[in-house]
């Protein structure tokens, strides 16, 4: 999704800059609307003979160019979205589906005719016709058409990675997909609408800044309108073209021209990171997050916990523990369950009539019920202890000691029972991701608190939390625990972000201010969150925060620069207005500009050209550095405040020298 801006992509933006001169578009941006009105007024005053023809037409032309540059900035940002939308449309053109009917037969139908609940068959070399969940099989899928990444991903029925997107290519095997999206409401459709801007609403911060700019513009308009009356008292007749020039230089035209582009670019930056933000507000809120709730597995650790050892209790033979662990894991589709089967190394099959009990977040156990009343379970210590006691068994002290020993090493203990007898513990090992501690330190420097959520027991959770460097953790967490923690943080006035992929994460994702759902997760999770990570990388939440902060920092930098560089324009325009009638005003001509006409034109030229020069900054964003609010403000004022104050003095003087040399003004 990273497309360079070639001449072909800039040409439509240039055309759009002229079409956006229509009144219905200009009125959406009050600052640039005032500049456009000033352009027309300057042209009318020149034609009416109220200003020298050459000077009047030059002012009119520069003001028109200023408006066009503002429109061009917005059009360039939108062109990125159109380029992304075009590539997304190519991913779904003319898709056909092999729909399975009630009798098990197949019928080829256009993908547009598919409805939620329909089942479709997709084999290697075919495109997935619609968003859905894999109900049967597993396959390697190329999602490059959506994510831009060529590396294939594995999708499998019955796991947290069962979701597929319409338009992606199946590379191997065959799968049966249950359609979950209505035509026109798929992820591709939603992405196309967002990147084209048709669904982009202004964010609260953007609206507030827009109101501030509107008030400033109205205030300066009133001030300029009163100048002819004030000039009358001192015998100065103010030229209307000069008044228009003064107004345009006083109002914050730079940020007014770049604000729409900056807002659009924020969502584009999220998409470039393969994050689908359902609204611009979600991107912006990410920059104000106070608390991050992160799952341990796959986010803080690599997530591929593997069974590494069996620890039998005294009086229990290791073969007995291995057999029970194997039987309890035969139908477990998770990587952990498969690793238990591999570690056991036994060639056993489940007996006829066996009933497998899948893992549940509520019971925190899984296992199998065998013929003859034999009940085998594996799960967390607390859940297994309650299970055995309910059957009339006892929990030996040696078990708790063994669990504690395993947990202290950072491994996850999984207790195994056969009926009322506890047999021993399986050690599941995971590894903290490289560099994650440094990332959390950066977040802490920005004032963001990190909370690790895990189903592990408190000892294991404490070990991983200390190794990863998180600020707090929730051990043995259930879905309601996540929701309760989010509500508690929000009740204290904090903004909370969370990542999840399962149906049981949906309530918490919906409650969080930023809910980042995994694209490979369940449909319920994707609908509940306000962001979807197309790469299905839980650690992406850290990048989302950086994108949000970059959006806010960029907007602040542009605003600071825009307001600071207005100061130099006062020293250029005001002496030009009053120096003849009030000689003392010449003291304000600190730049020693050649003439009043050259001063006005130089200020207007700088005011116009600074907009396109700042377009790359508005689109790319200010480089993000992890720091506190005070440090960021200090850097903003130093670089963009002081820079915005000094640069125009130098630039306007150079433009004045050029104009006076070429046109003898």
XYZ file of C-alpha atoms in Angstrom:
665
model
C 0.000 0.000 0.000
C 2.985 2.284 -0.247
C 2.702 4.081 -3.571
C 5.067 6.808 -4.662
C 3.741 10.063 -6.072
C 4.570 10.014 -9.754
C 3.627 12.644 -12.305
C 0.595 10.529 -13.194
C -0.696 10.749 -9.616
C -0.003 14.486 -9.274
C -1.768 15.457 -12.508
C -5.259 14.562 -11.202
C -4.448 16.428 -7.974
C -3.604 19.539 -9.991
C -6.921 19.315 -11.859
C -8.758 18.774 -8.558
C -7.174 21.968 -7.184
C -9.192 23.944 -9.768
C -12.435 21.973 -9.385
C -12.299 22.572 -5.616
C -12.729 26.308 -6.280
C -16.469 25.619 -6.365
C -18.261 27.525 -3.560
C -19.747 24.376 -1.988
C -16.238 23.043 -1.409
C -14.531 26.300 -0.405
C -17.099 26.975 2.324
C -15.952 23.810 4.136
C -12.660 25.576 4.878
C -13.451 29.082 6.226
C -9.845 30.320 6.141
C -9.292 29.474 2.490
C -12.816 30.666 1.683
C -11.816 34.125 2.965
C -8.680 34.034 0.790
C -10.825 33.059 -2.211
C -13.244 35.917 -1.477
C -10.276 38.271 -1.145
C -9.017 37.120 -4.534
C -12.320 38.034 -6.162
C -12.444 41.353 -4.288
C -8.894 42.253 -5.346
C -9.758 41.454 -8.964
C -12.900 43.590 -8.792
C -11.025 46.525 -7.201
C -8.335 46.335 -9.881
C -10.888 46.281 -12.691
C -12.673 49.242 -11.085
C -9.455 51.271 -11.190
C -9.008 51.424 -7.408
C -5.452 50.095 -7.675
C -2.627 50.292 -10.152
C -3.337 47.631 -12.826
C 0.025 45.886 -12.569
C 0.049 45.812 -8.775
C -3.620 44.810 -8.507
C -3.334 41.954 -10.980
C -0.152 40.712 -9.295
C -1.911 40.607 -5.898
C -4.911 38.873 -7.451
C -2.743 36.262 -9.150
C -0.761 35.519 -5.976
C -3.952 35.144 -3.930
C -5.409 32.773 -6.533
C -2.230 30.708 -6.435
C -2.487 30.617 -2.620
C -5.998 29.155 -2.828
C -4.923 26.667 -5.487
C -1.977 25.553 -3.367
C -4.315 24.944 -0.423
C -6.646 22.911 -2.631
C -3.676 21.085 -4.115
C -2.479 19.999 -0.647
C -5.847 18.395 0.067
C -6.024 16.860 -3.417
C -2.581 15.260 -3.066
C -3.640 13.625 0.206
C -6.821 12.366 -1.433
C -4.879 11.036 -4.424
C -3.068 8.627 -2.129
C -6.402 7.264 -1.045
C -7.601 6.899 -4.625
C -4.447 4.985 -5.527
C -4.959 2.618 -2.608
C -8.641 2.246 -3.471
C -7.789 1.326 -7.060
C -5.480 -1.477 -5.942
C -8.118 -2.706 -3.507
C -10.784 -2.743 -6.217
C -8.551 -4.853 -8.422
C -8.506 -7.443 -5.640
C -12.227 -8.114 -5.914
C -13.156 -7.561 -9.560
C -15.276 -10.240 -11.231
C -15.005 -12.688 -8.346
C -16.959 -15.930 -8.722
C -17.871 -18.277 -5.892
C -18.528 -22.018 -5.582
C -21.546 -21.905 -3.279
C -22.489 -25.133 -1.481
C -26.216 -25.873 -1.450
C -28.233 -27.756 1.174
C -27.714 -31.067 -0.631
C -23.934 -30.615 -0.637
C -23.709 -29.723 -4.328
C -21.891 -26.753 -5.834
C -23.095 -23.854 -7.936
C -20.936 -21.122 -9.455
C -22.415 -17.702 -8.644
C -21.060 -14.119 -8.710
C -19.567 -13.110 -5.388
C -22.009 -10.198 -5.239
C -24.862 -12.694 -4.775
C -23.403 -14.207 -1.607
C -25.174 -13.530 1.656
C -24.168 -14.058 5.310
C -24.487 -17.737 6.207
C -23.708 -19.027 2.706
C -20.973 -21.645 2.517
C -18.418 -21.533 -0.289
C -15.664 -23.925 -1.313
C -12.248 -22.431 -2.131
C -9.258 -24.443 -3.356
C -5.619 -23.697 -4.121
C -5.237 -21.074 -6.860
C -8.679 -19.527 -6.246
C -9.606 -16.196 -4.697
C -11.701 -16.044 -1.544
C -14.995 -14.567 -2.822
C -16.145 -12.820 0.369
C -15.254 -12.101 3.982
C -15.898 -15.085 6.183
C -14.813 -17.691 8.701
C -13.212 -21.010 7.763
C -15.497 -23.813 8.915
C -13.531 -26.730 7.488
C -9.872 -27.211 6.623
C -6.787 -25.067 6.709
C -4.917 -23.238 3.968
C -1.974 -20.990 3.226
C -3.314 -17.656 1.969
C -1.635 -14.736 0.202
C -3.127 -11.497 1.573
C -0.861 -9.167 -0.422
C -3.857 -7.640 -2.230
C -5.058 -6.256 1.103
C -2.040 -5.977 3.377
C 0.715 -5.421 0.823
C 2.757 -8.212 2.389
C 3.722 -11.068 0.071
C 4.493 -13.585 2.814
C 1.645 -16.127 3.020
C -0.300 -16.657 6.238
C -1.927 -19.792 7.643
C -5.665 -19.793 8.303
C -7.325 -22.735 10.038
C -10.855 -23.662 11.129
C -11.516 -23.780 14.849
C -8.657 -21.465 15.799
C -8.267 -17.748 16.508
C -6.933 -17.401 12.948
C -9.971 -18.553 11.042
C -10.983 -15.246 9.438
C -10.433 -14.645 5.712
C -10.922 -11.572 3.497
C -12.569 -11.483 0.105
C -10.071 -11.034 -2.727
C -7.189 -12.885 -1.065
C -5.579 -15.867 -2.805
C -5.601 -19.429 -1.469
C -2.174 -20.957 -2.128
C -2.672 -24.488 -0.829
C -5.268 -27.049 0.284
C -9.024 -26.522 0.268
C -11.307 -24.766 2.734
C -15.006 -24.272 3.316
C -15.807 -20.665 4.222
C -18.973 -19.366 5.859
C -19.746 -15.867 4.518
C -20.135 -13.211 7.219
C -20.464 -9.921 5.275
C -23.277 -8.416 3.232
C -22.375 -7.276 -0.307
C -20.976 -3.762 -0.186
C -20.089 -4.039 3.510
C -16.935 -6.138 3.376
C -13.573 -4.971 4.704
C -12.460 -4.111 1.190
C -15.573 -1.984 0.660
C -15.021 -0.259 3.980
C -11.367 0.389 3.237
C -12.175 1.775 -0.206
C -14.715 4.194 1.282
C -12.301 5.313 3.976
C -9.257 5.869 1.784
C -11.305 7.759 -0.797
C -12.445 10.090 1.949
C -16.173 9.564 1.472
C -16.527 8.230 5.003
C -13.948 10.456 6.685
C -15.462 12.646 9.370
C -13.508 15.435 11.025
C -12.069 14.471 14.383
C -12.895 16.439 17.581
C -9.406 17.938 17.665
C -9.695 18.912 14.011
C -13.111 20.495 14.617
C -11.789 22.444 17.628
C -8.814 23.737 15.642
C -11.130 24.641 12.767
C -13.297 26.701 15.128
C -10.201 28.465 16.486
C -9.071 29.328 12.969
C -12.574 30.560 12.126
C -12.635 32.844 15.184
C -9.160 34.192 14.389
C -10.163 34.832 10.775
C -13.343 36.635 11.836
C -11.405 38.722 14.361
C -8.802 39.826 11.823
C -11.532 40.539 9.258
C -13.174 42.932 11.728
C -9.819 44.573 12.482
C -9.020 45.078 8.798
C -12.526 46.371 8.086
C -12.039 49.123 10.673
C -8.683 50.294 9.292
C -10.188 52.648 6.643
C -12.099 54.490 9.404
C -9.001 54.688 11.589
C -6.935 55.842 8.592
C -9.476 58.603 7.933
C -8.642 60.212 11.281
C -4.981 60.534 10.353
C -5.570 61.430 6.723
C -4.578 58.081 5.263
C -6.632 56.609 2.416
C -6.146 52.848 2.474
C -6.202 51.030 -0.858
C -8.734 48.125 -0.807
C -6.248 45.804 -2.503
C -3.758 46.493 0.315
C -6.486 45.728 2.847
C -7.123 42.377 1.189
C -3.392 41.640 1.207
C -3.175 42.554 4.902
C -6.128 40.319 5.784
C -4.703 37.330 3.924
C -1.345 37.782 5.640
C -2.932 38.148 9.077
C -5.176 35.087 9.010
C -3.560 31.621 9.491
C -3.611 30.607 5.832
C -0.792 28.060 6.162
C -2.552 25.775 8.646
C -5.886 26.565 6.962
C -4.533 25.208 3.676
C -2.835 22.169 5.222
C -5.399 21.106 7.855
C -7.568 18.986 5.492
C -4.473 17.296 4.051
C -3.163 16.536 7.525
C -6.463 14.957 8.571
C -6.633 12.728 5.493
C -2.950 11.816 5.818
C -3.517 10.533 9.352
C -5.802 7.767 8.130
C -3.479 7.085 5.200
C -0.561 6.606 7.597
C -2.647 4.104 9.545
C -3.449 2.236 6.326
C 0.211 2.247 5.332
C 0.833 0.429 8.606
C -1.902 -2.044 7.538
C -4.292 -0.795 10.205
C -7.886 -0.180 9.154
C -9.245 2.672 11.268
C -13.019 2.808 11.139
C -12.894 6.573 11.713
C -10.397 9.408 11.830
C -11.352 9.884 15.475
C -9.865 6.475 16.286
C -6.478 7.519 14.891
C -6.533 10.759 16.830
C -7.649 9.193 20.129
C -4.745 6.755 19.854
C -2.426 9.708 20.360
C -4.030 10.554 23.717
C -4.050 7.043 25.199
C -3.155 6.808 28.901
C -3.353 3.034 29.459
C -2.503 0.085 27.184
C -3.980 -3.335 27.941
C -2.002 -6.032 26.149
C -2.420 -9.773 26.021
C 0.748 -11.555 27.047
C 0.676 -14.280 24.409
C 1.618 -13.046 20.948
C 2.073 -9.450 22.081
C 4.639 -9.466 24.850
C 5.813 -13.005 24.195
C 6.193 -14.808 20.882
C 2.978 -16.695 21.572
C 4.167 -20.101 20.479
C 4.203 -21.759 23.881
C 5.428 -25.309 23.594
C 5.231 -28.195 26.031
C 8.803 -28.687 27.225
C 8.558 -31.112 30.167
C 6.282 -33.432 32.152
C 6.538 -33.281 35.958
C 4.803 -36.228 37.634
C 3.720 -35.990 41.277
C 5.156 -38.410 43.880
C 3.528 -41.802 43.508
C 2.558 -41.205 39.888
C 4.490 -42.791 37.045
C 5.681 -40.594 34.224
C 4.051 -42.900 31.579
C 0.688 -42.463 33.328
C 1.007 -38.665 33.200
C 2.114 -38.728 29.555
C -0.817 -40.936 28.526
C -3.395 -38.756 30.304
C -1.883 -35.558 28.873
C -1.916 -37.067 25.389
C -5.571 -38.196 25.611
C -6.626 -34.775 26.905
C -4.836 -33.058 24.012
C -5.778 -35.220 21.004
C -8.620 -32.883 20.027
C -6.913 -29.679 21.161
C -6.254 -27.615 17.967
C -4.088 -25.009 19.697
C -0.292 -24.954 19.261
C 0.038 -25.831 22.956
C -2.213 -28.858 22.587
C -0.335 -30.073 19.529
C 2.989 -29.629 21.324
C 1.740 -31.812 24.222
C 0.911 -34.592 21.750
C 4.343 -34.246 20.173
C 6.163 -34.243 23.521
C 4.266 -37.302 24.757
C 5.579 -39.261 21.792
C 2.954 -41.994 22.103
C 1.063 -43.638 19.244
C -2.385 -43.528 20.863
C -5.796 -42.832 19.396
C -8.926 -41.793 21.230
C -11.193 -44.780 21.966
C -14.599 -45.000 20.328
C -17.223 -42.988 22.153
C -14.763 -40.456 23.580
C -16.246 -37.000 24.080
C -13.789 -34.147 23.954
C -14.306 -31.057 26.097
C -12.878 -27.904 24.422
C -11.134 -25.188 26.393
C -13.408 -22.453 27.766
C -12.405 -19.080 29.189
C -14.959 -19.696 31.930
C -13.844 -23.184 33.024
C -10.174 -22.675 32.029
C -9.927 -26.416 31.390
C -10.114 -28.867 28.515
C -9.965 -32.627 28.236
C -11.874 -35.773 27.324
C -14.614 -37.997 28.772
C -13.865 -41.655 28.011
C -16.259 -44.611 28.008
C -16.644 -46.148 31.460
C -16.805 -42.815 33.244
C -13.117 -41.904 33.030
C -12.705 -38.107 33.114
C -9.352 -36.580 32.087
C -8.739 -32.850 32.323
C -5.867 -30.383 31.963
C -5.906 -26.731 32.884
C -4.857 -24.004 35.307
C -4.165 -24.901 38.938
C -7.136 -23.080 40.475
C -9.608 -24.546 37.989
C -8.173 -28.051 38.293
C -8.152 -27.905 42.101
C -11.824 -26.943 42.126
C -12.590 -29.701 39.601
C -10.854 -32.427 41.639
C -12.403 -31.290 44.911
C -15.840 -31.377 43.289
C -15.173 -35.045 42.478
C -14.120 -35.743 46.087
C -10.351 -35.638 45.563
C -7.572 -33.799 47.369
C -4.932 -31.356 46.214
C -1.494 -32.480 47.424
C 0.931 -29.889 48.767
C 3.555 -31.190 46.346
C 1.438 -30.030 43.409
C 1.281 -26.428 44.565
C 5.049 -26.478 45.185
C 5.726 -27.921 41.725
C 3.454 -25.334 40.068
C 5.220 -22.531 41.947
C 8.650 -23.821 40.909
C 7.651 -23.949 37.230
C 5.998 -20.537 37.368
C 9.112 -18.915 38.842
C 11.038 -19.910 35.727
C 8.573 -18.008 33.556
C 6.962 -21.157 32.165
C 3.233 -21.823 32.317
C 2.187 -24.822 34.448
C -0.691 -26.939 33.107
C -2.102 -29.392 35.658
C -3.388 -32.832 34.537
C -5.939 -34.985 36.361
C -7.478 -38.413 35.814
C -10.781 -38.512 37.633
C -10.265 -37.328 41.192
C -6.492 -37.893 41.073
C -4.056 -35.157 40.176
C -1.208 -36.654 38.140
C 1.268 -33.859 37.594
C 2.145 -30.764 35.626
C 3.038 -29.938 32.009
C 5.489 -27.037 31.602
C 4.703 -24.698 28.697
C 7.507 -22.287 27.853
C 7.298 -18.971 26.052
C 9.847 -16.253 25.294
C 9.532 -12.490 25.739
C 9.965 -10.671 22.423
C 13.284 -8.987 21.773
C 13.154 -5.220 22.293
C 9.727 -5.219 23.949
C 11.165 -3.913 27.227
C 12.623 -0.904 25.438
C 9.264 -0.215 23.749
C 7.504 -0.221 27.107
C 10.149 2.143 28.475
C 9.385 4.538 25.614
C 5.676 4.364 26.371
C 6.389 5.017 30.047
C 8.397 8.088 29.043
C 5.305 9.350 27.221
C 3.212 8.857 30.358
C 1.431 5.724 29.116
C 0.820 2.914 31.596
C 1.105 -0.663 30.310
C -0.971 -3.513 31.748
C -0.353 -7.136 30.767
C -3.379 -9.444 30.652
C -2.813 -13.168 30.920
C -4.587 -16.336 31.915
C -1.410 -17.530 33.616
C -1.201 -17.942 37.365
C 0.107 -14.972 39.392
C 3.664 -16.337 39.752
C 4.147 -16.856 36.013
C 2.492 -13.513 35.290
C 4.770 -11.722 37.763
C 7.896 -13.288 36.202
C 6.909 -12.329 32.629
C 5.783 -8.848 33.726
C 9.123 -8.202 35.402
C 11.079 -9.486 32.403
C 9.030 -7.454 29.916
C 9.005 -4.294 32.033
C 5.228 -3.682 32.118
C 3.785 -1.440 34.831
C 1.036 -3.804 35.999
C -0.518 -7.156 35.169
C -3.763 -9.100 35.543
C -3.258 -12.809 36.158
C -5.800 -15.590 35.573
C -7.843 -13.050 33.644
C -11.351 -13.815 32.445
C -13.260 -11.748 29.844
C -15.153 -9.906 32.582
C -11.854 -9.039 34.278
C -10.658 -7.226 31.145
C -13.918 -5.322 30.892
C -13.858 -4.404 34.584
C -10.296 -3.081 34.367
C -11.114 -0.941 31.326
C -14.165 0.549 33.042
C -12.175 1.220 36.201
C -9.482 3.097 34.266
C -12.072 5.082 32.303
C -13.928 5.978 35.492
C -10.751 7.726 36.642
C -10.672 9.797 33.447
C -8.120 7.778 31.475
C -8.263 6.748 27.827
C -7.718 3.014 27.354
C -6.536 0.942 24.389
C -6.808 -2.823 24.069
C -6.006 -5.554 21.560
C -8.004 -8.751 21.062
C -9.030 -11.359 18.519
C -11.577 -13.675 20.096
C -15.329 -13.477 20.601
C -14.735 -13.261 24.343
C -12.659 -10.094 23.721
C -15.557 -8.318 21.969
C -17.075 -6.648 25.084
C -13.701 -5.238 26.133
C -12.853 -4.116 22.581
C -16.174 -2.292 22.355
C -15.678 -0.646 25.761
C -12.089 0.501 25.163
C -11.449 3.921 23.623
C -9.176 2.155 21.116
C -10.118 -1.441 20.363
C -7.600 -3.030 17.977
C -9.014 -6.283 16.585
C -6.946 -8.836 14.697
C -7.967 -9.398 11.089
C -7.466 -13.140 11.544
C -9.732 -13.116 14.591
C -13.451 -13.677 14.875
C -16.048 -11.517 13.169
C -17.430 -10.466 16.566
C -14.054 -9.047 17.593
C -13.621 -7.174 14.297
C -17.061 -5.626 14.565
C -16.531 -4.608 18.200
C -13.185 -2.831 17.699
C -12.741 0.555 16.046
C -9.478 -0.536 14.403
C -8.517 -3.745 12.608
C -4.917 -4.850 12.141
C -4.707 -6.462 8.720
C -1.385 -8.105 9.624
C -2.914 -9.697 12.739
C 0.095 -8.685 14.800
C -0.974 -7.932 18.391
C 2.160 -5.858 18.960
C 0.828 -3.421 16.325
C -0.998 -1.632 19.144
C 2.293 0.007 20.048
C 2.622 1.305 16.471
C -0.987 2.549 16.524
C -0.189 4.753 19.527
C 2.805 6.185 17.682
C 0.665 6.896 14.596
C -1.894 8.728 16.722
C 0.745 10.772 18.513
C 2.423 11.597 15.211
C -0.933 12.878 13.926
C -1.361 15.219 16.898
C 2.288 16.327 16.907
C 2.186 17.108 13.176
C -0.963 19.177 13.523
C 0.543 21.049 16.466
C 3.784 21.687 14.584
C 1.975 23.063 11.532
C -0.236 25.280 13.713
C 2.764 26.616 15.657
C 4.660 27.357 12.448
C 1.653 29.021 10.827
C 0.987 31.373 13.741
C 4.685 32.187 14.230
C 5.376 33.147 10.621
C 2.493 35.643 10.638
C 4.634 37.945 12.808
C 7.056 38.744 9.980
C 4.187 39.613 7.670
C 3.066 42.368 10.053
C 6.494 44.001 9.722
C 6.176 43.809 5.922
C 2.576 44.961 5.385
C 1.934 47.565 8.117
C 4.790 49.918 7.108
C 3.624 49.648 3.501
C 0.161 50.834 4.546
C 1.048 53.801 6.729
C 4.729 54.747 6.244
C 3.933 57.530 3.738
C 1.372 59.293 5.924
C 3.065 58.412 9.225
C 6.852 58.523 8.758
C 7.408 57.076 12.233
C 5.949 53.768 10.946
C 9.104 53.345 8.823
C 10.821 52.148 12.004
C 8.807 48.935 11.667
C 10.421 48.221 8.304
C 13.112 46.134 10.018
C 13.708 44.110 6.848
C 14.484 47.299 4.882
C 12.188 46.255 2.045
C 12.590 48.165 -1.227
C 9.144 49.715 -1.549
C 5.577 49.348 -0.239
C 4.568 47.439 -3.382
C 7.515 45.079 -3.121
C 6.833 44.557 0.599
C 3.217 43.541 -0.022
C 4.024 41.265 -2.945
C 6.955 39.634 -1.111
C 4.792 38.830 1.908
C 2.045 37.405 -0.309
C 4.479 35.305 -2.353
C 5.951 33.794 0.809
C 2.430 33.213 2.159
C 1.576 31.264 -1.002
C 4.707 29.182 -1.589
C 5.055 28.008 2.022
C 1.903 25.865 1.617
C 3.231 23.503 -1.104
C 6.625 23.429 0.614
C 4.955 22.047 3.750
C 2.792 19.460 1.926
C 5.410 16.677 2.346
C 5.555 17.385 6.084
C 1.750 17.312 6.384
C 1.543 13.994 4.528
C 4.576 12.273 6.027
C 4.125 13.667 9.523
C 6.620 15.030 12.007
C 9.084 12.370 13.086
C 7.855 10.796 16.307
C 10.123 10.634 19.342
C 9.055 9.087 22.631
C 8.954 11.927 25.155
C 6.664 13.586 27.646
C 4.225 16.364 26.804
C 6.512 19.090 28.210
C 9.496 17.923 26.158
C 7.386 17.700 23.008
C 6.012 21.209 23.558
C 9.510 22.580 24.149
C 10.792 20.973 20.948
C 7.734 22.174 19.014
C 8.261 25.765 20.127
C 11.997 25.656 19.446
C 11.870 24.075 15.992
C 8.542 25.211 14.558
C 7.902 28.274 16.712
C 11.335 29.871 16.499
C 11.830 28.504 12.962
C 8.451 29.859 11.895
C 9.414 33.239 13.345
C 12.859 33.595 11.750
C 12.430 31.876 8.364
C 9.879 34.374 6.931
C 12.137 37.361 7.709
C 14.896 35.795 5.639
C 12.589 34.503 2.882
C 10.603 37.742 2.489
C 13.815 39.780 2.265
C 15.190 37.455 -0.436
C 11.909 37.632 -2.387
C 11.982 41.451 -2.072
C 15.512 41.565 -3.506
C 14.438 39.342 -6.389
C 11.319 41.392 -7.197
C 13.101 44.741 -6.946
C 15.861 43.485 -9.241
C 13.569 41.948 -11.859
C 10.701 44.444 -11.866
C 12.322 47.570 -10.302
C 9.574 47.861 -7.705
